XYZ file of C-alpha atoms in Angstrom:
560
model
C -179.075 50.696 67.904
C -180.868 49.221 70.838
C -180.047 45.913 69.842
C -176.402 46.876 69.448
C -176.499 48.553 72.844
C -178.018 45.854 75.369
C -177.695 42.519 73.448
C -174.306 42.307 71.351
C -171.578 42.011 74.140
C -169.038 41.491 71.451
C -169.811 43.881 68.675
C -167.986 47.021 70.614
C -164.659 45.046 70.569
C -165.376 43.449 66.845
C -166.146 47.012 65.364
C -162.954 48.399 67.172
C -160.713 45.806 65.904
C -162.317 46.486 62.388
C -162.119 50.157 62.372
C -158.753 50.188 64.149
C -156.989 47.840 61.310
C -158.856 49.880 58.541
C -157.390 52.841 60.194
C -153.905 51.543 60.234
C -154.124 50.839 56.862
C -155.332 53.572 55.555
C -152.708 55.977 57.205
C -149.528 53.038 56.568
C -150.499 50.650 53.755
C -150.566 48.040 56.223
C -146.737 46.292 54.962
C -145.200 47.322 57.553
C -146.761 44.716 59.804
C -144.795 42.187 58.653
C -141.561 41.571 60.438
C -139.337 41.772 57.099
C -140.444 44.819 55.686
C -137.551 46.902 57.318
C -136.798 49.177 54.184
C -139.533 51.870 55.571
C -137.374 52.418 58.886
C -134.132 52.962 57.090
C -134.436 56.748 55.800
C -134.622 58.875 59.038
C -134.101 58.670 62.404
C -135.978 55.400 62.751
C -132.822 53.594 61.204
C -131.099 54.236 64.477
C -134.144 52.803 66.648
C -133.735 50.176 64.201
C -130.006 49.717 64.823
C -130.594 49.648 68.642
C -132.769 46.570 68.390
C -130.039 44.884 66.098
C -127.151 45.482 68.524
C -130.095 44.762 71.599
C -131.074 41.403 70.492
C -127.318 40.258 70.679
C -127.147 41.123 74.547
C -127.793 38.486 77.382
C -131.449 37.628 78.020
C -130.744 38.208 81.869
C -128.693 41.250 82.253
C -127.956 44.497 84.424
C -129.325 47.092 83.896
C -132.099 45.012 81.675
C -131.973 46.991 78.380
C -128.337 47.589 78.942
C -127.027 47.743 74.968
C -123.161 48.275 75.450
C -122.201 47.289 71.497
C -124.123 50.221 70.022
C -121.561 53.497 71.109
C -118.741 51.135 73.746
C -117.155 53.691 75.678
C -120.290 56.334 75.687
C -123.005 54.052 74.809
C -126.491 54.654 76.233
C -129.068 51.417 77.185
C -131.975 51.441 74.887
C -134.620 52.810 76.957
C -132.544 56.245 75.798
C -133.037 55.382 72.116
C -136.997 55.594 71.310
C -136.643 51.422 70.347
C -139.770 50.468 72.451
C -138.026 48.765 74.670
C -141.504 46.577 75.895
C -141.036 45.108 71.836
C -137.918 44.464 71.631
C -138.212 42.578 74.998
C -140.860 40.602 73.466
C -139.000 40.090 70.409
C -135.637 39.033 71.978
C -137.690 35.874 73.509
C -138.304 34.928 70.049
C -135.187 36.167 68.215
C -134.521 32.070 67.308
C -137.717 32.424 65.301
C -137.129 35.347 63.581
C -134.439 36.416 60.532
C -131.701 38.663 62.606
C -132.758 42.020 60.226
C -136.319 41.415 61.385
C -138.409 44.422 62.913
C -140.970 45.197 65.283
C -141.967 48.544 64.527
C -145.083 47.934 62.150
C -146.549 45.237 64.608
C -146.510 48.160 67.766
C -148.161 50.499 65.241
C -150.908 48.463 64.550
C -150.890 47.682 68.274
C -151.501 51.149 69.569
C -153.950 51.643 66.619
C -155.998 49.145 68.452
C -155.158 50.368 72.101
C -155.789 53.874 70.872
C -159.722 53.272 69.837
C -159.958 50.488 72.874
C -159.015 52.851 75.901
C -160.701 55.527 74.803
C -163.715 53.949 74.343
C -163.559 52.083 77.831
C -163.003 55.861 78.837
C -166.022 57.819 77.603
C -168.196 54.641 78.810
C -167.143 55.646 82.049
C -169.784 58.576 80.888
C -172.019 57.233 78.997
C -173.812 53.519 78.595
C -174.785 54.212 75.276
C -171.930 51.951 73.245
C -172.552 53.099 69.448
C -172.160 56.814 71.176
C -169.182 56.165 72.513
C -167.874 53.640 70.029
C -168.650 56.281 67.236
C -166.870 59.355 69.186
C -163.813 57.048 69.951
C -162.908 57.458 66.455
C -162.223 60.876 66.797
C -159.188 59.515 69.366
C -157.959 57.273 66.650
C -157.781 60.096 63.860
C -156.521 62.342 66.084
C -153.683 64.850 64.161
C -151.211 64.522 67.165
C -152.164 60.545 67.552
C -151.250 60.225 63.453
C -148.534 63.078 62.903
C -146.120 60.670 64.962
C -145.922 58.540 62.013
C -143.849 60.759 61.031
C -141.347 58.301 62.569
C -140.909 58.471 66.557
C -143.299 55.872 66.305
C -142.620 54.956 70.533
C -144.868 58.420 71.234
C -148.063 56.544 69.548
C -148.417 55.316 72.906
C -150.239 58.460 74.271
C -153.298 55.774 75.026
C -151.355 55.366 78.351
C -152.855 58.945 78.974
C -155.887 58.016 78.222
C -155.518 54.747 80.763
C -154.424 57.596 83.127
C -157.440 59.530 82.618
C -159.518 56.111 82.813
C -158.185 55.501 86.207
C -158.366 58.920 87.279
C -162.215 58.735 86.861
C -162.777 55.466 88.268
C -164.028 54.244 91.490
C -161.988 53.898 94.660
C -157.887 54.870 94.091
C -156.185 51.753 93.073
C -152.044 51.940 93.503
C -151.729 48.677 91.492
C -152.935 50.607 88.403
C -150.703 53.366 88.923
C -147.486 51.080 89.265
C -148.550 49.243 86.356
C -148.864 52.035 84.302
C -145.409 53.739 84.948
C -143.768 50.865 84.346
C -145.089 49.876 81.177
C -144.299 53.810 80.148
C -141.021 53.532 81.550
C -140.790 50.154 78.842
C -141.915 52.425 76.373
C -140.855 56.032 76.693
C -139.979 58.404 79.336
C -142.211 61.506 77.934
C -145.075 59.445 78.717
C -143.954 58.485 82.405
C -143.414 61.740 82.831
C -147.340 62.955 81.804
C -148.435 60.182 84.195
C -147.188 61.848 87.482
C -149.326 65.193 87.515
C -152.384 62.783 86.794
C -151.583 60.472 89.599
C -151.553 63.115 92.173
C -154.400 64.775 91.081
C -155.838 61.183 91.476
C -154.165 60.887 95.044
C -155.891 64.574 95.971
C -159.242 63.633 94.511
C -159.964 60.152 96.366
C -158.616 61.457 99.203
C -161.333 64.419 99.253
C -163.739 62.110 98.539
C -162.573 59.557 101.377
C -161.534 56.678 99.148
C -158.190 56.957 101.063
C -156.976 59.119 104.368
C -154.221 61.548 104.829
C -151.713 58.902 105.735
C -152.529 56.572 102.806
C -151.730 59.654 100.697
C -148.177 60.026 101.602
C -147.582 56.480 101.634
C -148.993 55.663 98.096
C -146.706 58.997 96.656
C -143.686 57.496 98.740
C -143.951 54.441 97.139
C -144.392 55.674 93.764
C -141.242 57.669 94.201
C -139.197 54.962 95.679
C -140.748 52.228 92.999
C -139.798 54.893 89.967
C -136.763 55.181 91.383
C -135.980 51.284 91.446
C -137.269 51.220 87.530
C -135.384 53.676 86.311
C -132.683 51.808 87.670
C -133.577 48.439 86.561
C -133.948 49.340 82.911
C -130.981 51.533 82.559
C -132.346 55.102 82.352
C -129.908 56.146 85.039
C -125.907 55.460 85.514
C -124.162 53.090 83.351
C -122.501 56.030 81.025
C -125.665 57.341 79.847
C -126.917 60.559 80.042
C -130.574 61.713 81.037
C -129.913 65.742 81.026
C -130.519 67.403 77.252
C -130.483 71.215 76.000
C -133.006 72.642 73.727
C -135.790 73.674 76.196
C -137.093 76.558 74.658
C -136.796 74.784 71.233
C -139.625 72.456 70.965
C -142.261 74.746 72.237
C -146.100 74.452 72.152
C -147.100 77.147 70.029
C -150.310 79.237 71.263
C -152.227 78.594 68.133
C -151.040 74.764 68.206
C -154.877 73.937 68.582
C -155.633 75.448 65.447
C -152.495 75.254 63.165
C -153.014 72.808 60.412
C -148.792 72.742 59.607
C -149.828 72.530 56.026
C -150.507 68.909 56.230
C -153.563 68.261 58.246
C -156.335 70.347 56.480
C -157.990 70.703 53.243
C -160.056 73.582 54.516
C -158.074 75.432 57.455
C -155.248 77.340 56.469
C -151.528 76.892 57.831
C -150.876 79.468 60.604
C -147.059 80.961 61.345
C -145.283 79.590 63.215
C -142.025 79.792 64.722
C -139.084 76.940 64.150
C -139.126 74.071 65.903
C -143.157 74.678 67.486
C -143.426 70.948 65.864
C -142.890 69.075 69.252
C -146.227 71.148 70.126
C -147.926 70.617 66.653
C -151.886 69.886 68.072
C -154.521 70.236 65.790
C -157.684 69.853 67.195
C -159.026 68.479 63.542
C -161.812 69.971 61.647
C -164.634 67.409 62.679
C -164.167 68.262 66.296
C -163.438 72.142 66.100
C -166.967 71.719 64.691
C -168.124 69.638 67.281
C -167.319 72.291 69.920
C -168.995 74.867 68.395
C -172.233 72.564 68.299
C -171.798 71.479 71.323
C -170.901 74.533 72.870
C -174.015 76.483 71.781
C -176.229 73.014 72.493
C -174.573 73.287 76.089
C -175.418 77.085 77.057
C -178.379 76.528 75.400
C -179.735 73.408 77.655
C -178.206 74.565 80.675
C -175.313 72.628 82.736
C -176.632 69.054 83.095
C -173.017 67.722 84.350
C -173.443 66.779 88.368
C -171.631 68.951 91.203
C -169.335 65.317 91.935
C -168.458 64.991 88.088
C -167.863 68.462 87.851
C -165.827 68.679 90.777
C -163.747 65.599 89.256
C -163.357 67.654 86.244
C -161.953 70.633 87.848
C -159.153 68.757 89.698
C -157.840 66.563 86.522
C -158.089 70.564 84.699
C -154.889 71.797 87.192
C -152.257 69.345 86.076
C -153.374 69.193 82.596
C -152.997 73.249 82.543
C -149.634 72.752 84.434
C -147.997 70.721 81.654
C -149.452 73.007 78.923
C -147.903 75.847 80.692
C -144.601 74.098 80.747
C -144.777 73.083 76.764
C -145.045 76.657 76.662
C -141.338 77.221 77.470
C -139.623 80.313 78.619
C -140.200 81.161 74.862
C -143.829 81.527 74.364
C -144.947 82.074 70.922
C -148.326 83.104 69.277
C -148.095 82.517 65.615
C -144.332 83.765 64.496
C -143.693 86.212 67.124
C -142.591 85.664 70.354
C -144.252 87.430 73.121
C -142.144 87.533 75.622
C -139.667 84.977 77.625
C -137.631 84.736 80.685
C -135.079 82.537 82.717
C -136.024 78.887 83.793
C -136.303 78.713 87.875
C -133.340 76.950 88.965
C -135.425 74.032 90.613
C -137.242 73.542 87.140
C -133.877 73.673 85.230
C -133.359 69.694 85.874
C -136.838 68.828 83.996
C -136.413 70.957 80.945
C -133.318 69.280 80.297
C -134.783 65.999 81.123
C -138.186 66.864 78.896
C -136.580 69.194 76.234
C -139.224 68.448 73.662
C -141.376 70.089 76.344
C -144.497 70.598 73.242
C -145.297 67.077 74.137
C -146.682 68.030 77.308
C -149.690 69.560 75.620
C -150.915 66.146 74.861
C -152.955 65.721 78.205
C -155.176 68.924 77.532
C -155.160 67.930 74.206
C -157.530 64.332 75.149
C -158.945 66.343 78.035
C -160.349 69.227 75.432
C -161.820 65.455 73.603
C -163.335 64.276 76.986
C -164.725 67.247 78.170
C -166.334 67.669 74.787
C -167.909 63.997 74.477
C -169.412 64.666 78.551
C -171.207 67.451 77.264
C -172.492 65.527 74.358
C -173.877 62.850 75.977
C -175.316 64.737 78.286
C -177.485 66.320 75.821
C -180.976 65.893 75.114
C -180.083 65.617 71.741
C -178.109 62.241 71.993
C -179.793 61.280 68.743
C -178.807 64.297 66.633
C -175.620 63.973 67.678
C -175.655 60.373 66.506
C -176.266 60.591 63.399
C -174.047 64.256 63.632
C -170.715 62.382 64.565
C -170.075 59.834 61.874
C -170.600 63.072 59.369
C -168.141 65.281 61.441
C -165.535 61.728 61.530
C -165.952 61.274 57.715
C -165.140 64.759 57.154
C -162.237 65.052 59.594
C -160.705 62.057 57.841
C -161.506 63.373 54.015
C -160.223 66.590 55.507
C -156.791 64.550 56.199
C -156.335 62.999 53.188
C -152.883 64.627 52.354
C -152.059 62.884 55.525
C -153.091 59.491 54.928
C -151.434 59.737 51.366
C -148.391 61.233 52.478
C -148.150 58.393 55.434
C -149.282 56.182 52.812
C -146.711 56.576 50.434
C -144.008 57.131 52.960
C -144.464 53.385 54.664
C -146.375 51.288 51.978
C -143.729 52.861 48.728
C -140.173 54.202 50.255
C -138.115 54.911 47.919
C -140.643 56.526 45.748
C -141.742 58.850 48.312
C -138.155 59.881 49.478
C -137.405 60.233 45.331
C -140.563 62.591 45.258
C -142.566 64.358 48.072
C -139.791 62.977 50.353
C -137.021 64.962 49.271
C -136.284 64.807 45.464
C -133.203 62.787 44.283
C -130.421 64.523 45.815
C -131.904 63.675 48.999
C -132.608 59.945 46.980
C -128.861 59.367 46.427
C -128.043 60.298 49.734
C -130.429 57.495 51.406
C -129.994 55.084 48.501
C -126.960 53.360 50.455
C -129.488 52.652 53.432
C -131.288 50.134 51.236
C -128.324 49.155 49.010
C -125.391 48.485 50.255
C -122.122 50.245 48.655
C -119.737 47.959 50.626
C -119.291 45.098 48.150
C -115.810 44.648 47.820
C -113.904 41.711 49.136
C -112.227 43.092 52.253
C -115.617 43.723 54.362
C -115.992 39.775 54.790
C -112.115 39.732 56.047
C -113.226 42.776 58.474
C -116.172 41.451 59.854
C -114.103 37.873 60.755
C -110.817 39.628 62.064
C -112.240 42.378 64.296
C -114.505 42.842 67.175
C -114.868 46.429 66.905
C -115.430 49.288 64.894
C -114.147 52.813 65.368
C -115.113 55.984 64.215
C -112.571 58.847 64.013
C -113.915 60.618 65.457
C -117.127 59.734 67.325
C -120.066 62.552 67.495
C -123.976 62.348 68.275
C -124.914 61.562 64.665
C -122.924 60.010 62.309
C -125.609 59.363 58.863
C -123.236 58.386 56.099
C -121.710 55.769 57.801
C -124.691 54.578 58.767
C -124.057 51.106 56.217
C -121.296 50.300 58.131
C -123.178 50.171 61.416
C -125.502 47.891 59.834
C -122.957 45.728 58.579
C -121.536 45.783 61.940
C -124.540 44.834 63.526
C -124.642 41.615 61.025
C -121.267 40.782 62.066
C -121.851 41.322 65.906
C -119.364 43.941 65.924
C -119.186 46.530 68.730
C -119.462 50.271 67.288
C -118.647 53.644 68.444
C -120.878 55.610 66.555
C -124.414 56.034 66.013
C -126.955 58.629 66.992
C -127.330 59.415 70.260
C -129.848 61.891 71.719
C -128.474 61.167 75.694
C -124.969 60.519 76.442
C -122.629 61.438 78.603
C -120.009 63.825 77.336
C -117.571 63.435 80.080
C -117.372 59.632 78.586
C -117.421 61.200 74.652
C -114.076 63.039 75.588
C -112.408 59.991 77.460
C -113.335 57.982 74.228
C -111.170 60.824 71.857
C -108.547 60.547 73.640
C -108.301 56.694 73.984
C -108.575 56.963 70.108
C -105.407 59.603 69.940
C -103.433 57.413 72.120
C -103.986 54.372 69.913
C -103.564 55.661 66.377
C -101.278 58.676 67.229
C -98.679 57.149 69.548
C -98.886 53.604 67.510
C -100.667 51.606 69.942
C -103.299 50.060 67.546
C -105.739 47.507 69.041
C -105.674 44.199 66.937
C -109.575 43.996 67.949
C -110.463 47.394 65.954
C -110.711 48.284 62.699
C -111.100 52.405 62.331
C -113.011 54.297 60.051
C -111.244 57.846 59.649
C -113.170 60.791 58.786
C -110.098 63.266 59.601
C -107.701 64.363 57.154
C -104.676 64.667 59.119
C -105.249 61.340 60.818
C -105.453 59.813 57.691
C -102.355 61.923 56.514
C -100.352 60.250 59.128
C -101.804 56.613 58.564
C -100.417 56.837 55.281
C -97.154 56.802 56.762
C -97.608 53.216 58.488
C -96.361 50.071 56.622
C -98.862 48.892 54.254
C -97.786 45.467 54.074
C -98.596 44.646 57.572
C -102.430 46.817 57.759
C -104.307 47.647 55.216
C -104.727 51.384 55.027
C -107.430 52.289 52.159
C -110.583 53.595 50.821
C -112.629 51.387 50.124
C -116.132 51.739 48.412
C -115.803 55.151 49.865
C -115.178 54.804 53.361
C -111.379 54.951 54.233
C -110.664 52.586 56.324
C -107.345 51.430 58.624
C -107.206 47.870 59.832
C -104.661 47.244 61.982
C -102.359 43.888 61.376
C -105.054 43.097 58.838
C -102.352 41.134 56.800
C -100.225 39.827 60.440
């Protein structure tokens, strides 16, 4: 150990890249890396993040706003910043779209990617405490298998990026106050998510408070660096589209997606052989965060080993610890809710302030926001460690509590498994059963196969939903096969859009179909029986009116 210590420069980053691949494969099969293996994204929401990158890679290279995406939802489209795509990927991607098949997919590489990120950072983070690499190397595992780290394969697979907290917390801790770091870091969350932009914030002032107390930077410096931050956010959110431009940033749902009091211990079913499943009420999953066995272990070891030995942690480290506590607390209390639940009951709740009512509409899924005490609760617990004067107990203690946090998880890793490396067999079994089979089957097989879609996607620029709404599944072929025919499309899912824009669309619809003024560029897909009723009525020999392979379907001068 020594040897691996002091001589081997490279074996830290040779056994992370090892154990952060076997990782991956373990928990997805590995497939998905490849960049035609797209049949895993097209069962649940991750078909639309999917279907944003399709419509995205269309787009001009150099645009305004940059991820502006105006094919996918016209009238009350949102960019794709709004759409959990990774926008940082499919920037990437777009550079080499000439290389790639058009249905190709980044979603497995960025996995992978923040497998390895996940077990890097953290490790460069607990050296920051200790010099002893197969300590730290060992313990960054515990990052890597982390339940809330792994549940988001679930398939909002843009929220595996919570290593940008831990790169918070790693520049938190550092020397000196460095503003390049910060403005680095909220833009590449901005290019990846906003729910991790908006974790970064409490951290950076808590770093701005800290350096200043300990004279790394004076009062004036303070204000300055937090008046650039806010003008700098302000120019990014601009620049990539989260703001304007018809889109929406405002949600309800607050009280929904809640962090439930017993998160820390609630296994959901899934994430423990041994620990039972606590109550819960619906919707606490946004706040699901299991602490895993191996380390609820850990902390009782260490916790006894601690008041045991005495404090050993310094009056500066401690003091560091106590300021990065307050905004980690402050975002637990506000994945709390005005709902706050301990198991299934709800203890009590009130009214939002008015000034916080803009953020919980922002952040609905407010559960996230347990994430940052979440790692903290891991960092505190590895400082204690290696503070010990039994480093060498726990050393051989900490591989034995990893192995049996991850033979703990096995239902996870097989479920994930299954779910990524064998599709259709997992939605035809654990997945759903086959009603739920049927229903998805036309995701991975096409029913349009007769001989008027080719006509369709040559004659018309645009297709129309009768009505458009946030989430339109079964007609979610017919977005793909607009996609493939660079066809602009009304419909979708949309989490953030702007309803004032939704009801200007309806009404442009009325006006065309119901007062005769059909546009030659659209072809409609009608959902609504007494729109149909009336199309019915139209001459026949001039537009085909007519369901076909189960859609019905009114193209305008189709036969002109």
């Amino acid at each position: 150990m020594r040897y691996l210590n002091k001589k081997n420069m490279l074996f830290p980053y040779i056994f992370i890249a090892i154990i952060s691949v076997a990782l991956f494969t373990l928990f997805t099969g590995g497939r998905i890396v490849f960049v035609d293996d797209i049949d895993w994204l097209l069962a649940d929401d991750s078909r639309y993040h999917y279907l944003n990158w399709l419509y995205f890679q269309n787009t001009p290279f150099f645009q305004f706003p940059i991820f502006n995406n105006p094919l996918y939802g016209m009238e009350f489209a949102s960019t794709l910043v709004l759409n959990d795509a990774i926008p940082i990927m499919a920037l990437v991607f777009k550079v080499f779209k000439a290389l790639l098949p058009f249905e190709s997919q980044y979603f497995g590489l960025w996995i992978l990617v923040c497998f390895l990120l996940q077990t890097l950072i953290s490790f460069k983070l607990l050296k920051k405490f200790s010099s002893d690499n197969v300590l730290c190397l060992i313990f960054s595992i515990f990052f890597t298998i982390a339940p809330i780290f792994l549940w988001r394969l679930w398939g909002h697979y843009a929220l595996m990026s919570q290593w940008i907290v831990l790169a918070a917390f790693l520049v938190y801790f550092s020397e000196g106050f460095s503003l390049i770091k910060w403005l680095l870091l909220i833009l590449l969350s901005f290019l990846i998510n906003p729910y991790i932009a908006g974790m970064l914030y409490p951290i950076f002032l808590a770093d701005i408070y800290y350096k200043r107390k300990a004279g790394f930077i004076n009062k004036n410096e303070s204000w300055r660096h937090i008046g650039i931050v806010i003008l700098y956010s302000t120019t990014v959110l601009i620049l990539l589209g989260y703001v304007g431009f018809g889109s929406s940033l405002g949600a309800g749902g607050y009280s929904n997606y809640r962090f439930n009091l017993n998160s820390f211990f609630d296994t959901d079913t899934l994430w423990s052989l041994t620990l039972p499943n606590l109550a819960s009420v619906a919707n606490d999953y946004e706040g699901f965060g299991f602490l895993g066995l191996g380390v609820i272990i850990l902390i009782f070891i260490a916790a006894l080993d601690f008041f045991l030995a005495g404090n050993s942690i310094s009056k500066e480290l401690r003091s560091k610890l106590l300021i990065i506590t307050i905004p980690c607390i402050m975002m637990l209390v506000f994945s709390l809710t005005n709902m706050v639940t301990l198991g299934d009951e709800v203890l009590w709740s009130y009214d939002v302030p008015i000034f916080l009512k803009p953020l919980t509409k922002i952040f609905r899924s407010a559960g996230r926001f347990s994430w940052p005490l979440y790692y903290f609760i891991y960092l505190l617990l590895f400082i204690i460690i290696s503070r010990s004067g039994r480093i060498k107990v726990y050393l051989y203690l900490i591989p034995l509590l990893v192995s049996l946090q991850l033979y703990d998880t096995q239902k996870a890793s097989s479920l994930f498994r299954l779910k990524h490396s064998e599709v259709k067999n997992y939605w035809r079994t654990i997945g759903g059963g086959e009603k739920v089979y049927q229903v998805l089957l036309p995701n991975w097989e096409s029913p349009l196969v007769s001989s008027e879609w080719d006509n369709i996607g040559k004659k018309y620029n645009n297709f129309i939903y009768v009505y458009p709404k946030k989430r339109t599944d079964r007609a979610f072929p017919i977005a793909l096969f607009a996609a493939k025919n660079s066809m602009a499309i009304n419909f979708g899912y949309f989490s953030r859009y702007n309803k004032k824009n939704l009801k200007g669309a309806i009404s442009k619809i009325d006006k065309e179909l119901l007062d005769n003024k059909f546009n030659k560029e659209s072809v409609y897909l009608i959902t609504e029986d007494s729109v149909w009723a009336q199309l019915l009525l139209q001459d026949k020999n001039l537009h085909l009116i007519k369901e076909i392979d189960g859609f019905r379907i009114f193209a305008p001068f189709y036969f002109n």
